[in-house]
PDB file of C-alpha atoms in Angstrom:
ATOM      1  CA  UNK A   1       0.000   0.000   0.000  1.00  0.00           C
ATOM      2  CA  UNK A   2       3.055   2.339   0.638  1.00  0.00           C
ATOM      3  CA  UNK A   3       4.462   1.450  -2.455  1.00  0.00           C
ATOM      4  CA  UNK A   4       1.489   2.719  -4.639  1.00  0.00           C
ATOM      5  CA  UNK A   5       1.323   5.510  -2.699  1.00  0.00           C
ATOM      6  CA  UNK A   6       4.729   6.723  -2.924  1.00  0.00           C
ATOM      7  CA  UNK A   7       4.319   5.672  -6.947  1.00  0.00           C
ATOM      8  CA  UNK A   8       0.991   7.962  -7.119  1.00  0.00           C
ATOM      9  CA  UNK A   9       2.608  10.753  -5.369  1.00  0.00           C
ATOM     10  CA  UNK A  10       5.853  10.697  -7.562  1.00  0.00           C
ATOM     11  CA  UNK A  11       3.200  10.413 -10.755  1.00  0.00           C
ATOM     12  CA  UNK A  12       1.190  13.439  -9.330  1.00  0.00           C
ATOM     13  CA  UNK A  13       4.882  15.562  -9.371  1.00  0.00           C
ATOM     14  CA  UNK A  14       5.541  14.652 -12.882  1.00  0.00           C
ATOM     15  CA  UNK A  15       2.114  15.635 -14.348  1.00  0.00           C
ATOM     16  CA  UNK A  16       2.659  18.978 -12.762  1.00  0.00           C
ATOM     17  CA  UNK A  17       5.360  19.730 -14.491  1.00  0.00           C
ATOM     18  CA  UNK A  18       3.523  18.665 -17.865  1.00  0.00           C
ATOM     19  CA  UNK A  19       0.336  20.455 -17.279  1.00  0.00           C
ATOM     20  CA  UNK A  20       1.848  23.746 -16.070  1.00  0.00           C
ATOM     21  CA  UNK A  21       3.630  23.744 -19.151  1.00  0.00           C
ATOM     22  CA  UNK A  22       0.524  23.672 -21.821  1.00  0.00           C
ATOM     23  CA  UNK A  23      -0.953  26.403 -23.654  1.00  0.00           C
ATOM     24  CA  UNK A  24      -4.777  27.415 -22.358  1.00  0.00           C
ATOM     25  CA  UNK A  25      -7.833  26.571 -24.201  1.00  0.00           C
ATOM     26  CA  UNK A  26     -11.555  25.586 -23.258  1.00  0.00           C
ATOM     27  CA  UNK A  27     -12.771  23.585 -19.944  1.00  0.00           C
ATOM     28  CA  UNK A  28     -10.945  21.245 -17.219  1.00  0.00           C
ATOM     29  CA  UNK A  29     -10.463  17.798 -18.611  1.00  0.00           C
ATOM     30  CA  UNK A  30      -7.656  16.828 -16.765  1.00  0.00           C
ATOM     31  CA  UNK A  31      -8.271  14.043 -13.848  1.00  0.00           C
ATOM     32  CA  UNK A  32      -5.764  12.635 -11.242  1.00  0.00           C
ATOM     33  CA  UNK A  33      -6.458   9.484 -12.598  1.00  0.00           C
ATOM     34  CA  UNK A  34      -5.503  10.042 -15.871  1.00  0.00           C
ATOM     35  CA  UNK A  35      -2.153  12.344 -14.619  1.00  0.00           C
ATOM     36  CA  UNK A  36      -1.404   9.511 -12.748  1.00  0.00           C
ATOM     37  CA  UNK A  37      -1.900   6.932 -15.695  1.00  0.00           C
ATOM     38  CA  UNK A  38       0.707   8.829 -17.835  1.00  0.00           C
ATOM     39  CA  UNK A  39       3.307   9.129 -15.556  1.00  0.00           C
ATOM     40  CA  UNK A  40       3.360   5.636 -14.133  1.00  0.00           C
ATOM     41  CA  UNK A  41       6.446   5.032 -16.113  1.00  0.00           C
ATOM     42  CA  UNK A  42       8.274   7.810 -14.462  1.00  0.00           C
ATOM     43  CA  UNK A  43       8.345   5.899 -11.028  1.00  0.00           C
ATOM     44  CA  UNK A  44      11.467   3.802 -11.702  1.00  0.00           C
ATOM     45  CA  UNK A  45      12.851   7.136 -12.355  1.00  0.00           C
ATOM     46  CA  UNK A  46      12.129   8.799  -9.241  1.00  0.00           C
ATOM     47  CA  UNK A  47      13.080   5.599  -7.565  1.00  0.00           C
ATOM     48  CA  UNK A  48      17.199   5.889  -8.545  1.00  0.00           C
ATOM     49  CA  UNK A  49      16.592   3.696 -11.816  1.00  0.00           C
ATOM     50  CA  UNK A  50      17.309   4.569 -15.250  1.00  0.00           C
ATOM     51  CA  UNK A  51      14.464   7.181 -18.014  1.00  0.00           C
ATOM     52  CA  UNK A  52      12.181   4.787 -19.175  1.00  0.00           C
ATOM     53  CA  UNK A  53      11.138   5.957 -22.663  1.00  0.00           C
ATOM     54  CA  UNK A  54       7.794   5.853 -22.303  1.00  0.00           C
ATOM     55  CA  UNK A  55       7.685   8.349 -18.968  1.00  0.00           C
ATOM     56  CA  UNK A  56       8.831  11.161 -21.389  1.00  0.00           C
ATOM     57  CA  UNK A  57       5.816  10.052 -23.642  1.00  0.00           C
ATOM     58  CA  UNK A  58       3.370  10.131 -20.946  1.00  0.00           C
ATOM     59  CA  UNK A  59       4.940  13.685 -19.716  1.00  0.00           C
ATOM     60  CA  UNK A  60       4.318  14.809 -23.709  1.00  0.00           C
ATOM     61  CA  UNK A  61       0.639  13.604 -23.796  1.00  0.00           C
ATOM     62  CA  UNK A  62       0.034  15.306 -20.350  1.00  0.00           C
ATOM     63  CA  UNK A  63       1.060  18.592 -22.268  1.00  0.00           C
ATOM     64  CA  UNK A  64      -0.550  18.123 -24.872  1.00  0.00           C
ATOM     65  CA  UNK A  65      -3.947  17.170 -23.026  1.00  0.00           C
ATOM     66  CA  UNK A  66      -3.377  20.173 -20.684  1.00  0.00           C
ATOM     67  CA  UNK A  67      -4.481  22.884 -22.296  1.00  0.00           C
ATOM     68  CA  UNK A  68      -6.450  24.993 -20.069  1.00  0.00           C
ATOM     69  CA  UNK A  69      -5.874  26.945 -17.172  1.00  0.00           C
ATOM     70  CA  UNK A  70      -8.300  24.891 -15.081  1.00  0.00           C
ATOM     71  CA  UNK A  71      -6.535  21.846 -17.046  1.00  0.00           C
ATOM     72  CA  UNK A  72      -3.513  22.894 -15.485  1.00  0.00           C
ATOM     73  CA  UNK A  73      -4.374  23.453 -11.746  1.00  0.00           C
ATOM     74  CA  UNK A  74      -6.183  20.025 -11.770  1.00  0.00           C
ATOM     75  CA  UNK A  75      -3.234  18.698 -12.526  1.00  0.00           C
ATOM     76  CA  UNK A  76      -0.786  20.605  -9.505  1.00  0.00           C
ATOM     77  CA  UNK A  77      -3.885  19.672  -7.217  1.00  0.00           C
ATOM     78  CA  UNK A  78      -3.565  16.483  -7.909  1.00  0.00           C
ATOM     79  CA  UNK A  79       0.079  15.880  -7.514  1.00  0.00           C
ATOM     80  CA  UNK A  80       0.806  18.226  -4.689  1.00  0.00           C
ATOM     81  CA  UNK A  81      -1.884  15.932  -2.799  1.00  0.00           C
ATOM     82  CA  UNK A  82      -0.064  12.901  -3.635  1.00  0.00           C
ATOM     83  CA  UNK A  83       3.345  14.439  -2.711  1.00  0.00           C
ATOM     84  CA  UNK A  84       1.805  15.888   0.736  1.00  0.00           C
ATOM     85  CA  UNK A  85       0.578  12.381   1.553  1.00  0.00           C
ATOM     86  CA  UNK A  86       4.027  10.391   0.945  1.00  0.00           C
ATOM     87  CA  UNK A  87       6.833  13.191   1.414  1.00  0.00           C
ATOM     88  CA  UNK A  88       7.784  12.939  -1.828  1.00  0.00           C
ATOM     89  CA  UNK A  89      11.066  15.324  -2.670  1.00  0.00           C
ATOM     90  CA  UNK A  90      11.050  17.450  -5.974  1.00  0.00           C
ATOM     91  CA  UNK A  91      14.604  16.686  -6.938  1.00  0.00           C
ATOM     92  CA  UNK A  92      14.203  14.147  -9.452  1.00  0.00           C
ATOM     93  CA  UNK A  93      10.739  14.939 -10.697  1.00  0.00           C
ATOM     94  CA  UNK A  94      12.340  18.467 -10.946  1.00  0.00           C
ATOM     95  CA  UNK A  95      14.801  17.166 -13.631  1.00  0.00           C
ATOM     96  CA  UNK A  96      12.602  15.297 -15.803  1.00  0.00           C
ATOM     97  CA  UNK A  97      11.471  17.968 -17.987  1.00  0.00           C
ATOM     98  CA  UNK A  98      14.764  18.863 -19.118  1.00  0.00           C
ATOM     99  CA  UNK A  99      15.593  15.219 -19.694  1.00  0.00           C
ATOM    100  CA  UNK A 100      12.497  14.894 -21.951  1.00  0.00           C
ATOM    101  CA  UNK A 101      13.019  17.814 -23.813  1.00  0.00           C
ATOM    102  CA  UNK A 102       9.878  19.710 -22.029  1.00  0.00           C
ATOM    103  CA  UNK A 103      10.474  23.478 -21.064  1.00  0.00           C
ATOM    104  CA  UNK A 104       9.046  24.488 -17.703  1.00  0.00           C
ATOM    105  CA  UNK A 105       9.006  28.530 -17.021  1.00  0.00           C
ATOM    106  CA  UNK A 106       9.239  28.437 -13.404  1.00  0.00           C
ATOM    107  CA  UNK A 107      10.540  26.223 -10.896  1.00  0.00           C
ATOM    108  CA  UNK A 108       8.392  22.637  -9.354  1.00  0.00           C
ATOM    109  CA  UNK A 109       8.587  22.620  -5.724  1.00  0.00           C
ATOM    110  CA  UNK A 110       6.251  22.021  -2.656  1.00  0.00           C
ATOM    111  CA  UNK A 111       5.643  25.658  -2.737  1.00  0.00           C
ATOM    112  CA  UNK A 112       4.088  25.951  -5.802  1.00  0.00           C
ATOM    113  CA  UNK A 113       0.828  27.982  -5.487  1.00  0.00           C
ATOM    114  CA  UNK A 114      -1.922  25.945  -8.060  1.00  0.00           C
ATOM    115  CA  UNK A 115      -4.160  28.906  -8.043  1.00  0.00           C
ATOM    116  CA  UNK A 116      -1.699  31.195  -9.663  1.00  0.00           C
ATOM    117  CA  UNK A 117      -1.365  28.961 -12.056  1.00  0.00           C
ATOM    118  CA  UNK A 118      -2.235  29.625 -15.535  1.00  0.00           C
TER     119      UNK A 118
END
């Protein structure tokens, strides 16, 4: 049970990065199920293990799907509640933009307001 927590929490921190990164559109869309779908590859990652291929995919269709503002916030909501629950660090899921070729403008941490969001 700790296990999937910790992976849930480290999946919430990666689809932050993604959706704050998106350009706005219509209406939310964005659920922490599916932000946590996409960046179930990224665990091994955030673990000490090597990219996995697909984690920069899910962190691309994250961006892609987060388009709105609202999109956007969902998505910090969702992993700053994971994080909160398991003390997750930032370090790693900090770095993973750069390694997948994914430009954030400001900087992930567990201060990150999700209402200034845009």
């Amino acid at each position: 049970m700790a296990r999937n927590l910790v992976m849930m929490a480290m999946i919430a921190m990666m689809t932050m990065i993604l959706v704050l990164t998106a350009a706005p559109r219509g209406s939310a869309a964005i659920t922490c199920s599916q932000v946590n779908s996409e960046l179930i590859p990224c665990v091994g990652y955030l673990r000490g293990g090597a990219l996995n291929p697909r984690c920069c995919s899910g962190i691309k269709s994250l961006v892609a799907a987060a388009q709105t503002t609202q999109d956007r916030r969902m998505a910090c909501r969702c992993i700053k509640t994971a994080a909160a629950s398991m003390g997750i660090g930032l370090g790693k899921a900090g770095q993973l933009p750069g390694k997948c070729g994914v430009t954030v403008p400001f900087k992930i941490g567990p201060n990150t307001d999700c209402s200034k969001i845009n």
